Amino acid sequence: MRFVFSVATGVVFGIGIALSGMMDPAKVLNFFDIAGAWDPSLAFVMGGALAVALPGYRLALRMGGPMLANRFDLPTATRPDARLIGGSAIFGIGWGIAGFCPGAAIPALGTMRWEVALFLSAVIIGFMLRRMAFPAPRPKEIPR
Amino acid sequence: MDTVFTPWSSLQGGLLIGLAAVMLMAGLGRVLGATGILSGLVFAASRGEAGWRLGLVIGMIAAPAILWALTGRLPRIEVPAGPGMLVAGGILVGFGASLGSGCTSGHGVCGLARLSRRSMIAVPVFMATAAATVFVIRHVIGG
């Protein structure tokens, strides 16, 4: 049941990514190119996502617990630190170079483009390098 | 190269992305962050950790084919980056998102939706460095 629910959730997310234009690096890079061929579409993606997720999370987290699991498993870190800021800065640089982010690239793999497979392989190498350079983040600070 | 401004389909896509995030929280109590899902799947310590993440990834990968079956269209993908830039960008994305505990979906949708202070800092930081990187590549180096 949990597995079927996960697949269905992945399909909803993936169709959302496909419709949104996030899967198209040319469009993503144009969103950031304010000085050039600016395409503001992606502001509507985040606006639409938050229009649902802000009230939806509020309602969901008001339930005693999730429907198919024992408890809500939320990140426990609350204070910004150097890893958060440095990591986010590095992530943004990579996003600006490639035009893909992980949430767009995973569904894009379904289009069988070799560029997506190459990018995601490099992302996994990046995960490995992070684990070697900064082993075991403080407990409960596991990336999600 | 220009791309077409698509406020309506981008908004529709955004609504579905938000819906998926709420489904995963209400159903499994988990944050829908692509970085955590992928790294948690690759480095899973147990079947319990891997199972739901594998389901999500399978659903995501199936989505373009389902969309094609429903509408007869595949999403447009145009990749300006060459192989070297895809590898360099990918390594930085994986390293940075893992170190910073999240990417566009984890911080940008789920973190902001629960008003996380860490996400409110992470999102403007990665947006700013992405914009600065595109500016340098297109207007400083590329000209």
PDB file of C-alpha atoms in Angstrom:
ATOM      1  CA  MET A   1       0.000   0.000   0.000  1.00  0.00           C
ATOM      2  CA  ARG A   2       2.771   2.402   0.973  1.00  0.00           C
ATOM      3  CA  PHE A   3       4.619   1.448  -2.196  1.00  0.00           C
ATOM      4  CA  VAL A   4       1.604   1.980  -4.456  1.00  0.00           C
ATOM      5  CA  PHE A   5       0.939   5.319  -2.770  1.00  0.00           C
ATOM      6  CA  SER A   6       4.570   6.328  -3.336  1.00  0.00           C
ATOM      7  CA  VAL A   7       4.372   5.461  -7.030  1.00  0.00           C
ATOM      8  CA  ALA A   8       1.150   7.483  -7.406  1.00  0.00           C
ATOM      9  CA  THR A   9       2.725  10.458  -5.626  1.00  0.00           C
ATOM     10  CA  GLY A  10       5.767  10.201  -7.890  1.00  0.00           C
ATOM     11  CA  VAL A  11       3.513  10.239 -10.967  1.00  0.00           C
ATOM     12  CA  VAL A  12       1.695  13.378  -9.772  1.00  0.00           C
ATOM     13  CA  PHE A  13       5.027  15.076  -9.048  1.00  0.00           C
ATOM     14  CA  GLY A  14       6.548  13.995 -12.371  1.00  0.00           C
ATOM     15  CA  ILE A  15       3.566  15.165 -14.444  1.00  0.00           C
ATOM     16  CA  GLY A  16       3.707  18.456 -12.534  1.00  0.00           C
ATOM     17  CA  ILE A  17       7.409  18.837 -13.351  1.00  0.00           C
ATOM     18  CA  ALA A  18       6.764  17.986 -17.012  1.00  0.00           C
ATOM     19  CA  LEU A  19       3.900  20.492 -17.397  1.00  0.00           C
ATOM     20  CA  SER A  20       5.746  23.178 -15.466  1.00  0.00           C
ATOM     21  CA  GLY A  21       8.702  23.496 -17.831  1.00  0.00           C
ATOM     22  CA  MET A  22      11.231  22.687 -15.067  1.00  0.00           C
ATOM     23  CA  MET A  23      12.398  19.734 -17.165  1.00  0.00           C
ATOM     24  CA  ASP A  24      13.651  22.036 -19.913  1.00  0.00           C
ATOM     25  CA  PRO A  25      17.095  23.425 -19.037  1.00  0.00           C
ATOM     26  CA  ALA A  26      16.761  26.137 -21.710  1.00  0.00           C
ATOM     27  CA  LYS A  27      13.694  27.436 -19.872  1.00  0.00           C
ATOM     28  CA  VAL A  28      15.258  27.121 -16.420  1.00  0.00           C
ATOM     29  CA  LEU A  29      18.376  28.996 -17.501  1.00  0.00           C
ATOM     30  CA  ASN A  30      16.261  31.697 -19.134  1.00  0.00           C
ATOM     31  CA  PHE A  31      14.431  32.173 -15.831  1.00  0.00           C
ATOM     32  CA  PHE A  32      17.768  33.114 -14.287  1.00  0.00           C
ATOM     33  CA  ASP A  33      18.898  35.203 -17.255  1.00  0.00           C
ATOM     34  CA  ILE A  34      17.216  38.425 -16.224  1.00  0.00           C
ATOM     35  CA  ALA A  35      19.758  40.430 -18.220  1.00  0.00           C
ATOM     36  CA  GLY A  36      19.097  38.395 -21.372  1.00  0.00           C
ATOM     37  CA  ALA A  37      16.332  36.140 -22.738  1.00  0.00           C
ATOM     38  CA  TRP A  38      14.324  36.308 -19.496  1.00  0.00           C
ATOM     39  CA  ASP A  39      11.405  33.852 -19.198  1.00  0.00           C
ATOM     40  CA  PRO A  40       9.563  34.383 -15.887  1.00  0.00           C
ATOM     41  CA  SER A  41       7.447  31.192 -16.225  1.00  0.00           C
ATOM     42  CA  LEU A  42       9.166  29.387 -13.390  1.00  0.00           C
ATOM     43  CA  ALA A  43       7.969  31.935 -10.853  1.00  0.00           C
ATOM     44  CA  PHE A  44       4.504  30.529 -11.586  1.00  0.00           C
ATOM     45  CA  VAL A  45       5.749  27.023 -10.805  1.00  0.00           C
ATOM     46  CA  MET A  46       6.899  27.954  -7.322  1.00  0.00           C
ATOM     47  CA  GLY A  47       3.817  30.164  -6.832  1.00  0.00           C
ATOM     48  CA  GLY A  48       1.485  27.319  -7.789  1.00  0.00           C
ATOM     49  CA  ALA A  49       3.346  24.762  -5.682  1.00  0.00           C
ATOM     50  CA  LEU A  50       3.263  26.974  -2.594  1.00  0.00           C
ATOM     51  CA  ALA A  51      -0.391  27.932  -3.164  1.00  0.00           C
ATOM     52  CA  VAL A  52      -1.190  24.231  -2.605  1.00  0.00           C
ATOM     53  CA  ALA A  53       1.572  23.217  -0.213  1.00  0.00           C
ATOM     54  CA  LEU A  54       1.255  26.074   2.309  1.00  0.00           C
ATOM     55  CA  PRO A  55      -2.388  25.389   3.246  1.00  0.00           C
ATOM     56  CA  GLY A  56      -2.021  21.654   2.457  1.00  0.00           C
ATOM     57  CA  TYR A  57       0.896  21.187   4.861  1.00  0.00           C
ATOM     58  CA  ARG A  58      -0.960  23.147   7.512  1.00  0.00           C
ATOM     59  CA  LEU A  59      -3.961  20.802   7.209  1.00  0.00           C
ATOM     60  CA  ALA A  60      -1.834  17.640   6.914  1.00  0.00           C
ATOM     61  CA  LEU A  61       0.340  18.431   9.922  1.00  0.00           C
ATOM     62  CA  ARG A  62      -2.766  19.124  11.989  1.00  0.00           C
ATOM     63  CA  MET A  63      -3.745  15.450  11.645  1.00  0.00           C
ATOM     64  CA  GLY A  64      -2.526  13.264  14.502  1.00  0.00           C
ATOM     65  CA  GLY A  65      -0.129  11.506  12.150  1.00  0.00           C
ATOM     66  CA  PRO A  66       0.242  10.489   8.514  1.00  0.00           C
ATOM     67  CA  MET A  67      -2.274   8.025   7.119  1.00  0.00           C
ATOM     68  CA  LEU A  68       0.168   5.264   6.136  1.00  0.00           C
ATOM     69  CA  ALA A  69       3.049   5.740   8.608  1.00  0.00           C
ATOM     70  CA  ASN A  70       3.542   6.124  12.330  1.00  0.00           C
ATOM     71  CA  ARG A  71       4.647   9.716  12.549  1.00  0.00           C
ATOM     72  CA  PHE A  72       5.635  12.822  10.662  1.00  0.00           C
ATOM     73  CA  ASP A  73       9.334  12.665   9.923  1.00  0.00           C
ATOM     74  CA  LEU A  74      10.402  16.303   9.646  1.00  0.00           C
ATOM     75  CA  PRO A  75      13.910  17.773   9.576  1.00  0.00           C
ATOM     76  CA  THR A  76      14.846  18.686  13.134  1.00  0.00           C
ATOM     77  CA  ALA A  77      17.574  21.257  12.408  1.00  0.00           C
ATOM     78  CA  THR A  78      16.187  24.749  12.808  1.00  0.00           C
ATOM     79  CA  ARG A  79      19.212  27.051  12.864  1.00  0.00           C
ATOM     80  CA  PRO A  80      20.976  28.121   9.688  1.00  0.00           C
ATOM     81  CA  ASP A  81      24.657  27.156   9.635  1.00  0.00           C
ATOM     82  CA  ALA A  82      27.651  27.282   7.332  1.00  0.00           C
ATOM     83  CA  ARG A  83      26.843  23.934   5.706  1.00  0.00           C
ATOM     84  CA  LEU A  84      23.361  25.117   4.786  1.00  0.00           C
ATOM     85  CA  ILE A  85      24.580  28.355   3.251  1.00  0.00           C
ATOM     86  CA  GLY A  86      27.732  26.976   1.599  1.00  0.00           C
ATOM     87  CA  GLY A  87      25.934  23.889   0.297  1.00  0.00           C
ATOM     88  CA  SER A  88      23.051  25.927  -1.101  1.00  0.00           C
ATOM     89  CA  ALA A  89      25.481  28.326  -2.779  1.00  0.00           C
ATOM     90  CA  ILE A  90      27.322  25.407  -4.435  1.00  0.00           C
ATOM     91  CA  PHE A  91      24.036  23.810  -5.484  1.00  0.00           C
ATOM     92  CA  GLY A  92      22.955  27.057  -7.170  1.00  0.00           C
ATOM     93  CA  ILE A  93      26.211  27.269  -9.118  1.00  0.00           C
ATOM     94  CA  GLY A  94      25.743  23.714 -10.392  1.00  0.00           C
ATOM     95  CA  TRP A  95      22.104  24.409 -11.278  1.00  0.00           C
ATOM     96  CA  GLY A  96      23.178  27.479 -13.239  1.00  0.00           C
ATOM     97  CA  ILE A  97      25.818  25.485 -15.126  1.00  0.00           C
ATOM     98  CA  ALA A  98      23.704  22.443 -16.027  1.00  0.00           C
ATOM     99  CA  GLY A  99      20.150  23.823 -16.002  1.00  0.00           C
ATOM    100  CA  PHE A 100      18.837  20.704 -14.261  1.00  0.00           C
ATOM    101  CA  CYS A 101      18.032  20.273 -10.566  1.00  0.00           C
ATOM    102  CA  PRO A 102      17.442  16.817  -9.036  1.00  0.00           C
ATOM    103  CA  GLY A 103      13.645  17.080  -8.854  1.00  0.00           C
ATOM    104  CA  ALA A 104      13.456  17.959 -12.538  1.00  0.00           C
ATOM    105  CA  ALA A 105      16.075  15.472 -13.693  1.00  0.00           C
ATOM    106  CA  ILE A 106      14.540  12.347 -12.101  1.00  0.00           C
ATOM    107  CA  PRO A 107      11.247  12.618 -14.061  1.00  0.00           C
ATOM    108  CA  ALA A 108      13.197  13.799 -17.129  1.00  0.00           C
ATOM    109  CA  LEU A 109      14.986  10.422 -17.080  1.00  0.00           C
ATOM    110  CA  GLY A 110      11.693   9.029 -18.398  1.00  0.00           C
ATOM    111  CA  THR A 111      12.244  10.826 -21.705  1.00  0.00           C
ATOM    112  CA  MET A 112      15.356   8.658 -22.283  1.00  0.00           C
ATOM    113  CA  ARG A 113      17.662  11.599 -23.002  1.00  0.00           C
ATOM    114  CA  TRP A 114      21.324  10.741 -22.500  1.00  0.00           C
ATOM    115  CA  GLU A 115      22.028  14.218 -21.121  1.00  0.00           C
ATOM    116  CA  VAL A 116      19.733  13.518 -18.161  1.00  0.00           C
ATOM    117  CA  ALA A 117      21.396  10.196 -17.364  1.00  0.00           C
ATOM    118  CA  LEU A 118      24.829  11.832 -17.531  1.00  0.00           C
ATOM    119  CA  PHE A 119      23.729  14.673 -15.247  1.00  0.00           C
ATOM    120  CA  LEU A 120      22.149  12.342 -12.660  1.00  0.00           C
ATOM    121  CA  SER A 121      25.224  10.096 -12.613  1.00  0.00           C
ATOM    122  CA  ALA A 122      27.295  13.179 -11.821  1.00  0.00           C
ATOM    123  CA  VAL A 123      24.828  14.157  -9.080  1.00  0.00           C
ATOM    124  CA  ILE A 124      25.374  10.774  -7.418  1.00  0.00           C
ATOM    125  CA  ILE A 125      29.142  11.277  -7.656  1.00  0.00           C
ATOM    126  CA  GLY A 126      28.544  14.644  -5.964  1.00  0.00           C
ATOM    127  CA  PHE A 127      26.668  12.891  -3.138  1.00  0.00           C
ATOM    128  CA  MET A 128      29.630  10.522  -2.694  1.00  0.00           C
ATOM    129  CA  LEU A 129      32.160  13.357  -2.672  1.00  0.00           C
ATOM    130  CA  ARG A 130      30.103  15.189  -0.041  1.00  0.00           C
ATOM    131  CA  ARG A 131      30.055  12.079   2.139  1.00  0.00           C
ATOM    132  CA  MET A 132      33.839  11.786   1.831  1.00  0.00           C
ATOM    133  CA  ALA A 133      34.567  15.483   2.429  1.00  0.00           C
ATOM    134  CA  PHE A 134      31.977  15.997   5.184  1.00  0.00           C
ATOM    135  CA  PRO A 135      31.246  12.588   6.649  1.00  0.00           C
ATOM    136  CA  ALA A 136      28.207  11.985   8.825  1.00  0.00           C
ATOM    137  CA  PRO A 137      26.413  15.265   9.177  1.00  0.00           C
ATOM    138  CA  ARG A 138      25.331  15.899  12.739  1.00  0.00           C
ATOM    139  CA  PRO A 139      22.604  13.443  13.706  1.00  0.00           C
ATOM    140  CA  LYS A 140      19.163  14.366  12.393  1.00  0.00           C
ATOM    141  CA  GLU A 141      20.633  16.657   9.807  1.00  0.00           C
ATOM    142  CA  ILE A 142      20.463  14.083   7.060  1.00  0.00           C
ATOM    143  CA  PRO A 143      19.549  15.767   3.760  1.00  0.00           C
ATOM    144  CA  ARG A 144      15.991  15.295   2.615  1.00  0.00           C
TER     145      ARG A 144
ATOM    146  CA  MET B   1      17.943  31.368 -27.235  1.00  0.00           C
ATOM    147  CA  ASP B   2      14.411  32.441 -26.384  1.00  0.00           C
ATOM    148  CA  THR B   3      11.807  30.245 -24.740  1.00  0.00           C
ATOM    149  CA  VAL B   4       8.051  30.839 -24.743  1.00  0.00           C
ATOM    150  CA  PHE B   5       6.499  32.368 -21.631  1.00  0.00           C
ATOM    151  CA  THR B   6       4.065  29.720 -20.303  1.00  0.00           C
ATOM    152  CA  PRO B   7       2.370  31.089 -17.179  1.00  0.00           C
ATOM    153  CA  TRP B   8      -0.657  28.799 -17.409  1.00  0.00           C
ATOM    154  CA  SER B   9       1.025  25.402 -17.873  1.00  0.00           C
ATOM    155  CA  SER B  10       3.752  26.400 -15.406  1.00  0.00           C
ATOM    156  CA  LEU B  11       1.077  27.249 -12.838  1.00  0.00           C
ATOM    157  CA  GLN B  12      -0.726  23.944 -13.503  1.00  0.00           C
ATOM    158  CA  GLY B  13       2.549  22.062 -13.094  1.00  0.00           C
ATOM    159  CA  GLY B  14       3.273  23.958  -9.885  1.00  0.00           C
ATOM    160  CA  LEU B  15      -0.135  23.060  -8.442  1.00  0.00           C
ATOM    161  CA  LEU B  16       0.549  19.346  -9.103  1.00  0.00           C
ATOM    162  CA  ILE B  17       4.028  19.604  -7.556  1.00  0.00           C
ATOM    163  CA  GLY B  18       2.456  21.151  -4.444  1.00  0.00           C
ATOM    164  CA  LEU B  19      -0.223  18.455  -4.405  1.00  0.00           C
ATOM    165  CA  ALA B  20       2.415  15.701  -4.535  1.00  0.00           C
ATOM    166  CA  ALA B  21       4.269  17.302  -1.611  1.00  0.00           C
ATOM    167  CA  VAL B  22       1.066  17.390   0.454  1.00  0.00           C
ATOM    168  CA  MET B  23       0.214  13.783  -0.515  1.00  0.00           C
ATOM    169  CA  LEU B  24       3.588  12.530   0.686  1.00  0.00           C
ATOM    170  CA  MET B  25       3.317  14.411   3.984  1.00  0.00           C
ATOM    171  CA  ALA B  26      -0.294  13.391   4.652  1.00  0.00           C
ATOM    172  CA  GLY B  27       0.294   9.798   3.522  1.00  0.00           C
ATOM    173  CA  LEU B  28       3.786   8.865   4.652  1.00  0.00           C
ATOM    174  CA  GLY B  29       4.804  11.826   6.809  1.00  0.00           C
ATOM    175  CA  ARG B  30       7.811  12.546   4.613  1.00  0.00           C
ATOM    176  CA  VAL B  31       9.246  15.634   2.959  1.00  0.00           C
ATOM    177  CA  LEU B  32       9.217  15.462  -0.864  1.00  0.00           C
ATOM    178  CA  GLY B  33      12.796  16.549  -1.494  1.00  0.00           C
ATOM    179  CA  ALA B  34      14.405  15.061  -4.586  1.00  0.00           C
ATOM    180  CA  THR B  35      17.917  15.211  -3.127  1.00  0.00           C
ATOM    181  CA  GLY B  36      16.935  13.343   0.033  1.00  0.00           C
ATOM    182  CA  ILE B  37      14.901  10.807  -1.938  1.00  0.00           C
ATOM    183  CA  LEU B  38      17.699  10.059  -4.414  1.00  0.00           C
ATOM    184  CA  SER B  39      20.556   9.977  -1.890  1.00  0.00           C
ATOM    185  CA  GLY B  40      18.399   8.044   0.569  1.00  0.00           C
ATOM    186  CA  LEU B  41      17.734   5.498  -2.172  1.00  0.00           C
ATOM    187  CA  VAL B  42      21.351   5.204  -3.357  1.00  0.00           C
ATOM    188  CA  PHE B  43      22.751   4.937   0.192  1.00  0.00           C
ATOM    189  CA  ALA B  44      19.770   3.181   1.819  1.00  0.00           C
ATOM    190  CA  ALA B  45      20.727   1.223   4.929  1.00  0.00           C
ATOM    191  CA  SER B  46      17.562  -0.897   4.964  1.00  0.00           C
ATOM    192  CA  ARG B  47      14.646  -1.980   2.812  1.00  0.00           C
ATOM    193  CA  GLY B  48      12.327   0.218   4.851  1.00  0.00           C
ATOM    194  CA  GLU B  49      14.368   3.255   3.879  1.00  0.00           C
ATOM    195  CA  ALA B  50      14.568   2.273   0.229  1.00  0.00           C
ATOM    196  CA  GLY B  51      11.024   1.076  -0.528  1.00  0.00           C
ATOM    197  CA  TRP B  52       8.977   4.282  -0.540  1.00  0.00           C
ATOM    198  CA  ARG B  53      11.809   6.207  -2.185  1.00  0.00           C
ATOM    199  CA  LEU B  54      12.027   3.608  -4.949  1.00  0.00           C
ATOM    200  CA  GLY B  55       8.265   3.906  -5.476  1.00  0.00           C
ATOM    201  CA  LEU B  56       8.524   7.666  -5.837  1.00  0.00           C
ATOM    202  CA  VAL B  57      11.403   7.445  -8.304  1.00  0.00           C
ATOM    203  CA  ILE B  58       9.564   4.833 -10.401  1.00  0.00           C
ATOM    204  CA  GLY B  59       6.442   7.022 -10.476  1.00  0.00           C
ATOM    205  CA  MET B  60       8.477  10.087 -11.442  1.00  0.00           C
ATOM    206  CA  ILE B  61      10.290   8.296 -14.271  1.00  0.00           C
ATOM    207  CA  ALA B  62       6.990   6.882 -15.565  1.00  0.00           C
ATOM    208  CA  ALA B  63       5.370  10.329 -15.610  1.00  0.00           C
ATOM    209  CA  PRO B  64       6.545  11.524 -19.075  1.00  0.00           C
ATOM    210  CA  ALA B  65       5.212   8.326 -20.682  1.00  0.00           C
ATOM    211  CA  ILE B  66       1.889   8.716 -18.863  1.00  0.00           C
ATOM    212  CA  LEU B  67       1.665  12.342 -19.952  1.00  0.00           C
ATOM    213  CA  TRP B  68       2.442  11.270 -23.505  1.00  0.00           C
ATOM    214  CA  ALA B  69      -0.312   8.604 -23.371  1.00  0.00           C
ATOM    215  CA  LEU B  70      -2.804  11.192 -22.099  1.00  0.00           C
ATOM    216  CA  THR B  71      -1.927  14.138 -24.307  1.00  0.00           C
ATOM    217  CA  GLY B  72       0.231  12.773 -27.113  1.00  0.00           C
ATOM    218  CA  ARG B  73       2.972  15.231 -26.199  1.00  0.00           C
ATOM    219  CA  LEU B  74       6.353  14.835 -24.545  1.00  0.00           C
ATOM    220  CA  PRO B  75       7.782  17.722 -22.535  1.00  0.00           C
ATOM    221  CA  ARG B  76      10.272  19.857 -24.433  1.00  0.00           C
ATOM    222  CA  ILE B  77      13.893  19.395 -23.365  1.00  0.00           C
ATOM    223  CA  GLU B  78      16.610  21.564 -24.822  1.00  0.00           C
ATOM    224  CA  VAL B  79      20.001  21.217 -23.158  1.00  0.00           C
ATOM    225  CA  PRO B  80      22.350  24.138 -23.808  1.00  0.00           C
ATOM    226  CA  ALA B  81      25.089  22.594 -21.608  1.00  0.00           C
ATOM    227  CA  GLY B  82      27.605  20.248 -23.221  1.00  0.00           C
ATOM    228  CA  PRO B  83      28.710  16.956 -21.634  1.00  0.00           C
ATOM    229  CA  GLY B  84      31.518  18.572 -19.619  1.00  0.00           C
ATOM    230  CA  MET B  85      29.199  21.188 -18.161  1.00  0.00           C
ATOM    231  CA  LEU B  86      26.550  18.563 -17.375  1.00  0.00           C
ATOM    232  CA  VAL B  87      29.120  16.536 -15.422  1.00  0.00           C
ATOM    233  CA  ALA B  88      30.600  19.555 -13.611  1.00  0.00           C
ATOM    234  CA  GLY B  89      27.143  20.992 -12.897  1.00  0.00           C
ATOM    235  CA  GLY B  90      25.855  17.619 -11.730  1.00  0.00           C
ATOM    236  CA  ILE B  91      28.725  17.085  -9.310  1.00  0.00           C
ATOM    237  CA  LEU B  92      28.221  20.571  -7.844  1.00  0.00           C
ATOM    238  CA  VAL B  93      24.452  20.016  -7.621  1.00  0.00           C
ATOM    239  CA  GLY B  94      24.885  16.681  -5.823  1.00  0.00           C
ATOM    240  CA  PHE B  95      27.620  17.924  -3.504  1.00  0.00           C
ATOM    241  CA  GLY B  96      25.935  21.235  -2.697  1.00  0.00           C
ATOM    242  CA  ALA B  97      22.349  20.024  -2.291  1.00  0.00           C
ATOM    243  CA  SER B  98      23.532  17.188  -0.073  1.00  0.00           C
ATOM    244  CA  LEU B  99      25.669  19.509   2.076  1.00  0.00           C
ATOM    245  CA  GLY B 100      22.910  22.116   2.227  1.00  0.00           C
ATOM    246  CA  SER B 101      20.244  19.503   3.111  1.00  0.00           C
ATOM    247  CA  GLY B 102      18.030  20.146   0.127  1.00  0.00           C
ATOM    248  CA  CYS B 103      17.360  21.453  -3.355  1.00  0.00           C
ATOM    249  CA  THR B 104      14.529  23.199  -5.173  1.00  0.00           C
ATOM    250  CA  SER B 105      11.876  20.694  -4.094  1.00  0.00           C
ATOM    251  CA  GLY B 106      13.049  20.100  -0.513  1.00  0.00           C
ATOM    252  CA  HIS B 107      13.802  23.697   0.465  1.00  0.00           C
ATOM    253  CA  GLY B 108      11.917  25.577  -2.249  1.00  0.00           C
ATOM    254  CA  VAL B 109       8.569  23.809  -1.923  1.00  0.00           C
ATOM    255  CA  CYS B 110       8.445  21.706   1.263  1.00  0.00           C
ATOM    256  CA  GLY B 111      10.695  23.864   3.460  1.00  0.00           C
ATOM    257  CA  LEU B 112       9.021  27.121   2.518  1.00  0.00           C
ATOM    258  CA  ALA B 113       5.588  25.500   2.907  1.00  0.00           C
ATOM    259  CA  ARG B 114       6.327  24.680   6.543  1.00  0.00           C
ATOM    260  CA  LEU B 115       7.937  28.107   7.034  1.00  0.00           C
ATOM    261  CA  SER B 116      11.365  26.646   7.849  1.00  0.00           C
ATOM    262  CA  ARG B 117      13.840  29.395   8.658  1.00  0.00           C
ATOM    263  CA  ARG B 118      16.674  27.340   7.151  1.00  0.00           C
ATOM    264  CA  SER B 119      14.786  27.039   3.848  1.00  0.00           C
ATOM    265  CA  MET B 120      14.005  30.755   3.841  1.00  0.00           C
ATOM    266  CA  ILE B 121      17.760  31.291   3.802  1.00  0.00           C
ATOM    267  CA  ALA B 122      18.685  28.412   1.470  1.00  0.00           C
ATOM    268  CA  VAL B 123      16.256  29.374  -1.330  1.00  0.00           C
ATOM    269  CA  PRO B 124      17.466  32.966  -1.912  1.00  0.00           C
ATOM    270  CA  VAL B 125      21.084  31.742  -1.631  1.00  0.00           C
ATOM    271  CA  PHE B 126      20.785  29.118  -4.369  1.00  0.00           C
ATOM    272  CA  MET B 127      18.597  31.348  -6.541  1.00  0.00           C
ATOM    273  CA  ALA B 128      21.203  34.105  -6.304  1.00  0.00           C
ATOM    274  CA  THR B 129      24.191  31.874  -7.092  1.00  0.00           C
ATOM    275  CA  ALA B 130      22.299  30.245  -9.983  1.00  0.00           C
ATOM    276  CA  ALA B 131      21.466  33.662 -11.459  1.00  0.00           C
ATOM    277  CA  ALA B 132      25.044  34.865 -10.955  1.00  0.00           C
ATOM    278  CA  THR B 133      26.383  31.714 -12.649  1.00  0.00           C
ATOM    279  CA  VAL B 134      24.090  32.134 -15.662  1.00  0.00           C
ATOM    280  CA  PHE B 135      25.113  35.799 -15.901  1.00  0.00           C
ATOM    281  CA  VAL B 136      28.811  34.911 -15.899  1.00  0.00           C
ATOM    282  CA  ILE B 137      28.405  32.079 -18.427  1.00  0.00           C
ATOM    283  CA  ARG B 138      26.192  34.043 -20.834  1.00  0.00           C
ATOM    284  CA  HIS B 139      27.277  37.658 -20.483  1.00  0.00           C
ATOM    285  CA  VAL B 140      30.843  37.605 -19.151  1.00  0.00           C
ATOM    286  CA  ILE B 141      32.415  34.496 -20.701  1.00  0.00           C
ATOM    287  CA  GLY B 142      29.973  33.910 -23.573  1.00  0.00           C
ATOM    288  CA  GLY B 143      29.428  37.555 -24.466  1.00  0.00           C
TER     289      GLY B 143
END
